[in-house]
Tab-separated table of C-alpha atoms and ligand atoms in Angstrom:
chain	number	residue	atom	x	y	z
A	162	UNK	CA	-205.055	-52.966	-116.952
A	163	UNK	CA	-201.478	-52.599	-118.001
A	164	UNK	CA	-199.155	-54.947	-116.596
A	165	UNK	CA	-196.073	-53.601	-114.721
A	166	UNK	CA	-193.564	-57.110	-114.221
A	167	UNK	CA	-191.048	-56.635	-111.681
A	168	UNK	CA	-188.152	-59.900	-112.487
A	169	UNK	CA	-185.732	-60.338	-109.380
A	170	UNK	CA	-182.410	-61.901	-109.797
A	171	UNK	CA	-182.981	-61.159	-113.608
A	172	UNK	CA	-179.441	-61.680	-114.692
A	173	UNK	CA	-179.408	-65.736	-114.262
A	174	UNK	CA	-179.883	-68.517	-116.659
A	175	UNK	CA	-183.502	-68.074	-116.585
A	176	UNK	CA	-183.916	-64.235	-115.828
A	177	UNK	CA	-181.988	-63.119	-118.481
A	178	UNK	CA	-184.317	-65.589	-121.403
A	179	UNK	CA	-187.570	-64.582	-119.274
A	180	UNK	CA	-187.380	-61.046	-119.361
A	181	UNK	CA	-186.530	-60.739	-123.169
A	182	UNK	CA	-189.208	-62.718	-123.784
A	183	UNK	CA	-191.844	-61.092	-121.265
A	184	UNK	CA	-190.445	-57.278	-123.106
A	185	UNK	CA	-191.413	-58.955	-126.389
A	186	UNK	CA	-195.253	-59.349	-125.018
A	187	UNK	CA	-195.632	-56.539	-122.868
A	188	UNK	CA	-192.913	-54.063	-123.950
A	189	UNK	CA	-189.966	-53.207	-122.837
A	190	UNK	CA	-190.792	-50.644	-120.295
A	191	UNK	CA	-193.222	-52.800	-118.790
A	192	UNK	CA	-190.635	-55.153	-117.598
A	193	UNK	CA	-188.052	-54.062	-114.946
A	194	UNK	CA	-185.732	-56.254	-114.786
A	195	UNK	CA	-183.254	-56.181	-111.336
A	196	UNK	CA	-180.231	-57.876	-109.431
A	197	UNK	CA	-177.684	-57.821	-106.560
A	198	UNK	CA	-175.100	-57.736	-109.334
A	199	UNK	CA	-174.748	-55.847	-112.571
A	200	UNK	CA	-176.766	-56.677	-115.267
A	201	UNK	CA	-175.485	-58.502	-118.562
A	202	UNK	CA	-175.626	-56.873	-121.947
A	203	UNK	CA	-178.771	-58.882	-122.820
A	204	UNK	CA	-180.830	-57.337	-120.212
A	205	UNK	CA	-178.695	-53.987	-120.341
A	206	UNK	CA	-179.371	-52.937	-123.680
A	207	UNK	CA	-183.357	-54.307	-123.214
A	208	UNK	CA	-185.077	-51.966	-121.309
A	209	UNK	CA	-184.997	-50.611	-117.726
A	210	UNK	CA	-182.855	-52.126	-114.356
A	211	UNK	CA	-182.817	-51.870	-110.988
A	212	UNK	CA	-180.039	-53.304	-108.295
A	213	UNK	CA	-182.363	-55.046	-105.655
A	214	UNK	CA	-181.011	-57.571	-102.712
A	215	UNK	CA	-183.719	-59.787	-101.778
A	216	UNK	CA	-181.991	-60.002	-98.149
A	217	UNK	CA	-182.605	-56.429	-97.979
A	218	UNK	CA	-186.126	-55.745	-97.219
A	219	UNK	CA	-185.909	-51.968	-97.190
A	220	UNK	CA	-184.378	-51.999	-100.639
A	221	UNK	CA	-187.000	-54.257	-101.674
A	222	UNK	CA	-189.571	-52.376	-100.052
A	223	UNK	CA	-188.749	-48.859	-102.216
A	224	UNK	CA	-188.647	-51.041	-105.701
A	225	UNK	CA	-192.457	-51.946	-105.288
A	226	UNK	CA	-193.245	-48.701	-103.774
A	227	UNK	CA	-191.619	-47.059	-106.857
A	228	UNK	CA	-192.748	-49.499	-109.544
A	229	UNK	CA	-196.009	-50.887	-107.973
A	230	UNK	CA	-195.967	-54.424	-110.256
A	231	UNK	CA	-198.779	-56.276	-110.881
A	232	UNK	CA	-196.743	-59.152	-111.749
A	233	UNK	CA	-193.596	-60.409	-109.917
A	234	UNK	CA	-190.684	-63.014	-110.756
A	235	UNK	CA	-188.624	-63.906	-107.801
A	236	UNK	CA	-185.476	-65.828	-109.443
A	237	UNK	CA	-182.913	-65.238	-106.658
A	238	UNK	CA	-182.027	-68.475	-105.579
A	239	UNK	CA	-178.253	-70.306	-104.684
A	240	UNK	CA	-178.725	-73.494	-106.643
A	241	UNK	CA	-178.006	-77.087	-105.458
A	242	UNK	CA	-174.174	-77.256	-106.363
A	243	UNK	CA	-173.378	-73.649	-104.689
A	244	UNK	CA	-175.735	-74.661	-101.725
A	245	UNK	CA	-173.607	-76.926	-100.566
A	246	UNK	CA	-170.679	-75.029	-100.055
A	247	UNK	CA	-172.474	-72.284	-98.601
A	248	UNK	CA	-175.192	-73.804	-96.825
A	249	UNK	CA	-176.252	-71.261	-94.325
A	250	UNK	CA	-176.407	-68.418	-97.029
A	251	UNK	CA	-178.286	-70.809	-99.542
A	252	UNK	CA	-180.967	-71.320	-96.474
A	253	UNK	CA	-181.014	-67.475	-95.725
A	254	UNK	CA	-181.160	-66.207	-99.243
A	255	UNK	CA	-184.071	-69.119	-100.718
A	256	UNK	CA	-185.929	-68.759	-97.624
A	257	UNK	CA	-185.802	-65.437	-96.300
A	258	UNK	CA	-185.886	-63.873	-99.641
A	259	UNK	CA	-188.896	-65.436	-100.607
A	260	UNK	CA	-190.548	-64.285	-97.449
A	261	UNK	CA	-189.678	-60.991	-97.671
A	262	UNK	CA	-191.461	-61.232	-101.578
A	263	UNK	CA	-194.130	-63.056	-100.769
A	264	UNK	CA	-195.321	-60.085	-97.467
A	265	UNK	CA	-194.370	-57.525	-99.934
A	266	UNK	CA	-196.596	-59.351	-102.738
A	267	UNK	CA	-199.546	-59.121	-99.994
A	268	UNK	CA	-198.594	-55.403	-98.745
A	269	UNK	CA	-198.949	-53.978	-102.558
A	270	UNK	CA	-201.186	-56.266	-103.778
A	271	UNK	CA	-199.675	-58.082	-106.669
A	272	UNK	CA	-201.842	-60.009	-108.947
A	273	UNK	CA	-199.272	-62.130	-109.346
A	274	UNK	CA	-196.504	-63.784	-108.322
A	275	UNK	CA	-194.074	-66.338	-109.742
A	276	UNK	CA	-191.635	-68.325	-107.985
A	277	UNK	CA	-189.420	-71.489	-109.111
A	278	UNK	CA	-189.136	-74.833	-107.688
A	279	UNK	CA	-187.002	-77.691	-108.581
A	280	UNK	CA	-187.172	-81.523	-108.855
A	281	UNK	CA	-184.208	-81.520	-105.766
A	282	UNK	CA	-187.484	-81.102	-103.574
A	283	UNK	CA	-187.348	-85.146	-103.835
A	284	UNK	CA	-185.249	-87.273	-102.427
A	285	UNK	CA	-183.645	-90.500	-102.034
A	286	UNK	CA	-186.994	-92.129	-100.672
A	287	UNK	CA	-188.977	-90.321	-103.562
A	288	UNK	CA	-189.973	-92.588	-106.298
A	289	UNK	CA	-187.052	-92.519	-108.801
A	290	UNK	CA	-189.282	-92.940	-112.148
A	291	UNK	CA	-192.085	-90.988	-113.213
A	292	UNK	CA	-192.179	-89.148	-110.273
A	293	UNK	CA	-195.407	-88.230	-108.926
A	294	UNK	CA	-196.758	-84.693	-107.670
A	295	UNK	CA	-197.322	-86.395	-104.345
A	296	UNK	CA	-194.859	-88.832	-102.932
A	297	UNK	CA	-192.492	-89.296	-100.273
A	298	UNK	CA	-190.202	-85.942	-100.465
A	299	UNK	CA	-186.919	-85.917	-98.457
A	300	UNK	CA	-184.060	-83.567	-99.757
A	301	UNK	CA	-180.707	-84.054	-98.383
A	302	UNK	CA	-179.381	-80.763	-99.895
A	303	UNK	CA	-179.966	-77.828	-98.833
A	304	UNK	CA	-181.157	-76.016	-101.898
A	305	UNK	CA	-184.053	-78.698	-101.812
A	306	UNK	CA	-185.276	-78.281	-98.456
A	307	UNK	CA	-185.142	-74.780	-98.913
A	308	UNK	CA	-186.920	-75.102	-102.010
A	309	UNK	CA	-189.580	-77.420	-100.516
A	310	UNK	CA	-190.070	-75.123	-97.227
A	311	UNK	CA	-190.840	-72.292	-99.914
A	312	UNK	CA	-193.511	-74.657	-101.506
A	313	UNK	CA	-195.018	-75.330	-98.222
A	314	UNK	CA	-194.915	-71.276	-97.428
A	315	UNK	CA	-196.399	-70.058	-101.270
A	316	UNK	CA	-199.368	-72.644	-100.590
A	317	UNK	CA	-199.682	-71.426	-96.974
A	318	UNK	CA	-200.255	-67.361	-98.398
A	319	UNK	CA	-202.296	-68.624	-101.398
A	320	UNK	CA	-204.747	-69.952	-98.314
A	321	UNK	CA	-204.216	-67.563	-95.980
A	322	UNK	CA	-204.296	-64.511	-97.671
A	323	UNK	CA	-205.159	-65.306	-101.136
A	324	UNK	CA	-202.126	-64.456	-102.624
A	325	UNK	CA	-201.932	-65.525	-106.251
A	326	UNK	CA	-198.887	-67.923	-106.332
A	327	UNK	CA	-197.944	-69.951	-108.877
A	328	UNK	CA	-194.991	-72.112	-109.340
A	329	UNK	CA	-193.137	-74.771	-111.632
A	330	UNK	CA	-190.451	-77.659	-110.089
A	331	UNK	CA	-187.939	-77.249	-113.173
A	332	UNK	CA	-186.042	-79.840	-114.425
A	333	UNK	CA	-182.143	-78.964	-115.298
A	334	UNK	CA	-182.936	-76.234	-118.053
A	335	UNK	CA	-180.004	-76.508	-120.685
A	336	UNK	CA	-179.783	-72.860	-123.030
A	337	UNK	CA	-176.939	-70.863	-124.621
A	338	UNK	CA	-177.548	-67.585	-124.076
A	339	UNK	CA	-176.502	-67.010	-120.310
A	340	UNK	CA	-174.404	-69.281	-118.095
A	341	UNK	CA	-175.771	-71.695	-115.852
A	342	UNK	CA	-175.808	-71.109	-112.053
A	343	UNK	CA	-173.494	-74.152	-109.975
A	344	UNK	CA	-176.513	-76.679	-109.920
A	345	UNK	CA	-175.881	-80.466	-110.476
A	346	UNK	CA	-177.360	-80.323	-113.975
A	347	UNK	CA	-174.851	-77.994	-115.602
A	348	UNK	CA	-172.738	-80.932	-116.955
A	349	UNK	CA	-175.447	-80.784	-119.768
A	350	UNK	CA	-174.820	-77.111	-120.861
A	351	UNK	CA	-170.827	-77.305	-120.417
A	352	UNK	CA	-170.818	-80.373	-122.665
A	353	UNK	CA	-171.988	-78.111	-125.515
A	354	UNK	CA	-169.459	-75.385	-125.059
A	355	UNK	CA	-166.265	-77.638	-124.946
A	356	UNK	CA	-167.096	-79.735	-127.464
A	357	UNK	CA	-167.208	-77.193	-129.733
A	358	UNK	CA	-164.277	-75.472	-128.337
A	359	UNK	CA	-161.933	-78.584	-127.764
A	360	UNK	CA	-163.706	-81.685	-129.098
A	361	UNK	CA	-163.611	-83.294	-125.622
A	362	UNK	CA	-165.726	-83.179	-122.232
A	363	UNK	CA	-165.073	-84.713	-118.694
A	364	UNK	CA	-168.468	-85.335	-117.150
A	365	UNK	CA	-168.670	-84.879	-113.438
A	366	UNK	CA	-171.577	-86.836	-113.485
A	367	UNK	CA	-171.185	-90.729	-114.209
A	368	UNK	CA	-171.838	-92.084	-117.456
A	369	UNK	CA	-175.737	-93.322	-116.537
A	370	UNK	CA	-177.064	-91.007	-114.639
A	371	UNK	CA	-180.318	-89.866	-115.964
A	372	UNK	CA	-181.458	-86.875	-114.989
A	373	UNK	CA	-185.308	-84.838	-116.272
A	374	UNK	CA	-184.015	-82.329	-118.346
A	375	UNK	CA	-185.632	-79.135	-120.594
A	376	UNK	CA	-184.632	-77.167	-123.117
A	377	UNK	CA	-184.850	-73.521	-122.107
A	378	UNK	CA	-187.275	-72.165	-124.467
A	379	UNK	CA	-189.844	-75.216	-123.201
A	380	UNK	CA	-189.245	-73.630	-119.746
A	381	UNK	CA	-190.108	-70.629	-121.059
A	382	UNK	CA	-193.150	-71.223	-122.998
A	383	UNK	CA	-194.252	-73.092	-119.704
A	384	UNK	CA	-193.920	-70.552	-117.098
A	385	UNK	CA	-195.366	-68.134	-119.236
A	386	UNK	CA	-198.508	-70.218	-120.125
A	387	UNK	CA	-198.753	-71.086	-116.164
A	388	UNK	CA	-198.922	-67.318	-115.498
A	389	UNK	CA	-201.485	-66.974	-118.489
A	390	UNK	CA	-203.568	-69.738	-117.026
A	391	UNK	CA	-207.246	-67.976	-115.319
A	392	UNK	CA	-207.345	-68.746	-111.785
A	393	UNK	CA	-209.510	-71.351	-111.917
A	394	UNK	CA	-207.366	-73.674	-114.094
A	395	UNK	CA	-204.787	-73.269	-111.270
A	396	UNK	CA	-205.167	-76.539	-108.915
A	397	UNK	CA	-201.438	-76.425	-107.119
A	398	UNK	CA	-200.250	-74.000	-105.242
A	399	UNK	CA	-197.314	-75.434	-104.234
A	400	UNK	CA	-195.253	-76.270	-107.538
A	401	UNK	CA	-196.086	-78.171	-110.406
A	402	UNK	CA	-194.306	-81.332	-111.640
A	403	UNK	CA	-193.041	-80.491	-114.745
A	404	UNK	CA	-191.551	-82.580	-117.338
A	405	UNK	CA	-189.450	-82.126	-120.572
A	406	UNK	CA	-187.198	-84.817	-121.599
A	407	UNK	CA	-184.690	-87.788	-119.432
A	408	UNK	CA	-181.069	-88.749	-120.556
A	409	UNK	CA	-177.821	-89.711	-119.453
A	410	UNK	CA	-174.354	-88.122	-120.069
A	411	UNK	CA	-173.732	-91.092	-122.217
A	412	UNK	CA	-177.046	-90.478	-124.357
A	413	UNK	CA	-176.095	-87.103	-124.795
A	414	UNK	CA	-172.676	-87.465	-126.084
A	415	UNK	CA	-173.834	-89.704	-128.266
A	416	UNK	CA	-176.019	-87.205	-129.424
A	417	UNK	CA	-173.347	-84.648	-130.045
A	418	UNK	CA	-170.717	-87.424	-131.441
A	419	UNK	CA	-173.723	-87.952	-134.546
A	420	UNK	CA	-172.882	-83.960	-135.592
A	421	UNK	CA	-169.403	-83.937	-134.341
A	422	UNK	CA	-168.098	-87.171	-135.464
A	423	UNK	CA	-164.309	-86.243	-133.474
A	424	UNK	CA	-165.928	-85.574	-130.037
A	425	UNK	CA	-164.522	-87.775	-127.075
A	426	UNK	CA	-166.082	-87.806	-123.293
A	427	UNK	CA	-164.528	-89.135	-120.042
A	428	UNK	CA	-165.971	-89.078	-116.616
A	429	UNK	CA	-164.848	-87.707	-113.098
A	430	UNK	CA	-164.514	-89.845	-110.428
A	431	UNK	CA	-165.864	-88.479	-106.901
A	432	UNK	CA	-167.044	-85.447	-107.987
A	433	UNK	CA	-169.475	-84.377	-105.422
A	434	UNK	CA	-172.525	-83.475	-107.317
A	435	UNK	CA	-173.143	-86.756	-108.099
A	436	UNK	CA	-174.118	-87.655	-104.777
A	437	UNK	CA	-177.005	-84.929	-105.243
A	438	UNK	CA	-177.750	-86.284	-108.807
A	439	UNK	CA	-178.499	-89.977	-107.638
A	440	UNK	CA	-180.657	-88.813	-105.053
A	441	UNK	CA	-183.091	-87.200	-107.493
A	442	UNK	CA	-185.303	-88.616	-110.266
A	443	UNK	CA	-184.733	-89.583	-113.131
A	444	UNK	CA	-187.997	-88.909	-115.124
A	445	UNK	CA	-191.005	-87.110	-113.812
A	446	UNK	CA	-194.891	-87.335	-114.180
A	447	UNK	CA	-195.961	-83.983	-114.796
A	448	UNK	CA	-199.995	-84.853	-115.919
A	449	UNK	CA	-201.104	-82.412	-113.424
A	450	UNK	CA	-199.504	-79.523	-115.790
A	451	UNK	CA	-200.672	-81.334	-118.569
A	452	UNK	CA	-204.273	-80.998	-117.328
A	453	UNK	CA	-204.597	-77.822	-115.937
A	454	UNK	CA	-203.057	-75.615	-118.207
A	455	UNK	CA	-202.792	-77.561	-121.336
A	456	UNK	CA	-198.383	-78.457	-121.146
A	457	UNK	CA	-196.556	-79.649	-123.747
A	458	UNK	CA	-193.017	-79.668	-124.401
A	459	UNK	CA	-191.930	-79.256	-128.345
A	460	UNK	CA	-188.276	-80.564	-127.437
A	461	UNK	CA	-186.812	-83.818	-127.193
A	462	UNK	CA	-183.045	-84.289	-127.193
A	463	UNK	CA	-183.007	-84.726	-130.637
A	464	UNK	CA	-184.268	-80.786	-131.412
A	465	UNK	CA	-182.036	-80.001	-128.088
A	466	UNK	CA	-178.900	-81.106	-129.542
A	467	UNK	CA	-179.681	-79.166	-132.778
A	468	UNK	CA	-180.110	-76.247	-131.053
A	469	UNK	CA	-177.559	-75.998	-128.789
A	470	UNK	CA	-174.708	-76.710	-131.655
A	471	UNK	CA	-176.279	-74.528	-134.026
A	472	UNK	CA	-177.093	-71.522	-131.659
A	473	UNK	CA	-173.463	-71.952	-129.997
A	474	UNK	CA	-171.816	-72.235	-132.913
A	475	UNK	CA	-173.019	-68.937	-134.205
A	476	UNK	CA	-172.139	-67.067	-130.569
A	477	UNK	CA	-168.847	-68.786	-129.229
A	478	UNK	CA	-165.944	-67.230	-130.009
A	479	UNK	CA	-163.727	-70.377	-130.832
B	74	LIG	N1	-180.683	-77.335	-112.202
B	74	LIG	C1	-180.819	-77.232	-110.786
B	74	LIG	C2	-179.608	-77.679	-110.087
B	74	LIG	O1	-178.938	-78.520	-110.642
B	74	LIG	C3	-181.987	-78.064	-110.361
B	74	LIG	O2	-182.978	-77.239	-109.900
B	74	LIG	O3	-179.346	-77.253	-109.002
């Protein structure tokens, strides 16, 4: 059967990477990609668009009546940052969007449907190292009890009505090719772009706060083998632990100081993401993945730090 992918809220950090890479397997008119806003010259120039509000379930409605996907990506979200300025809207628009996807997923029969998690579904009580799949979980921001009600609700209509769900808790995904979306771990991705533009950063996150952390092509690879994965092989559906790499802001300047010899970091005082930062973990067991479908990560800082200077380098305009 031909595969017909419908990606909503295509034009974020991960949309934009996911759908070039799903047009390079399935082809580009295979792929629609769609968003409330208008879509960035990556995903423009790709292959076909569509403006969709989740919140909207009529709208939403017509775009899987017209296309009829086999295979949806709901990437909508307000991240943890954002959430906590606009709290009720970051509720509203992780929760009842998903809804609306997942009964529409059900109504046209989709084979499949992807949705993202994120390790702010733990908490302050969670286990702080290697984080298990199952532990204590008890968000204080929004964006991760909205993300952990959605876990609870794609499990609940993978049991009752045997919707195939499946879905990954990312770590902070560092990339260069679209901007990241006001979450706690954009620090990481900023750090890259002033450097090379002015030779210094100021962290808003202290300097030892460790954080799990992935390069985007890892989260890439991973969400596409997850989707790959035969049914059977599929043993959460809730969201898997997943796991790249741990460091500090410290760690990685030091990183970036061993190719840029000149580059100088200071650190915020107050800022309030860090408050959501030290209530996460800092590293996170992610065997589950590992067993099921076979994960591995090919980055480690050392190959992130490469990337990110060389691939920048090449793009910014300085
Ligand atoms: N990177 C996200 C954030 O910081 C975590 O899911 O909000």
């Amino acid at each position: 059967m031909s595969e017909k992918i419908f990606v909503i809220g295509a034009n974020g950090q991960i949309g934009t990477e996911l759908v070039l890479a799903l047009r390079g397997i399935y082809g580009a008119e295979q792929v629609i990609a769609s968003d409330i806003n208008n879509p960035n010259e990556a995903l423009r120039n790709s292959g076909p668009f569509e403006f969709a509000n989740v919140l909207d379930k009529e709208n939403l409605h017509a775009l899987f009546q017209k296309h009829q996907p086999t295979q949806v990506y709901l990437l909508a979200a307000i991240l943890s940052a954002v959430g906590e300025q606009k709290p009720k809207l970051a509720w509203d628009l992780n929760m009842n969007g998903l809804i609306h996807v997942l009964d529409l997923a059900v109504e046209f029969k989709v084979a499949k449907v992807f949705w993202p998690s994120s390790i702010a579904v733990f908490g302050p009580h969670s286990p702080r190292q290697n984080t298990p799949q199952y532990c204590v979980m008890d968000p204080n921001t929004v964006y991760g009890f909205s993300k952990l009600a959605g876990e609870r609700w794609c499990e609940y209509y993978h049991a009752k009505y045997g919707l195939d769900v499946r879905s990954i808790r990312y770590p902070g995904l560092i990339s260069w090719k679209a901007a990241p979306g006001g979450g706690t771990t954009d620090y990481a991705i900023h750090i890259f772009h002033e450097a090379l533009k002015t030779g210094t950063y100021q962290s808003f996150l202290s300097a030892d706060t460790r954080l799990p952390m992935m390069y985007m092509d890892d989260a890439i690879r991973a969400t596409i083998s997850l989707m790959d994965a035969p049914t059977e092989q599929i043993s959460i559906r809730s969201s898997y632990n997943l796991a790249g790499m741990s460091f500090t802001p410290t760690e990685l300047a030091e990183q970036i100081k061993q190719r840029l010899p000149d580059f100088t970091i200071t650190y915020a005082d107050n800022d309030p993401r860090q408050a959501i930062a030290n209530s996460w973990p800092q590293s996170i067991d992610d065997s589950q993945a590992q067993t099921d479908w076979k994960w591995q990560p090919e980055y480690d800082l050392n190959a992130l730090t490469d990337t990110m200077l060389k691939n920048l380098q090449n793009t910014l305009v300085l």
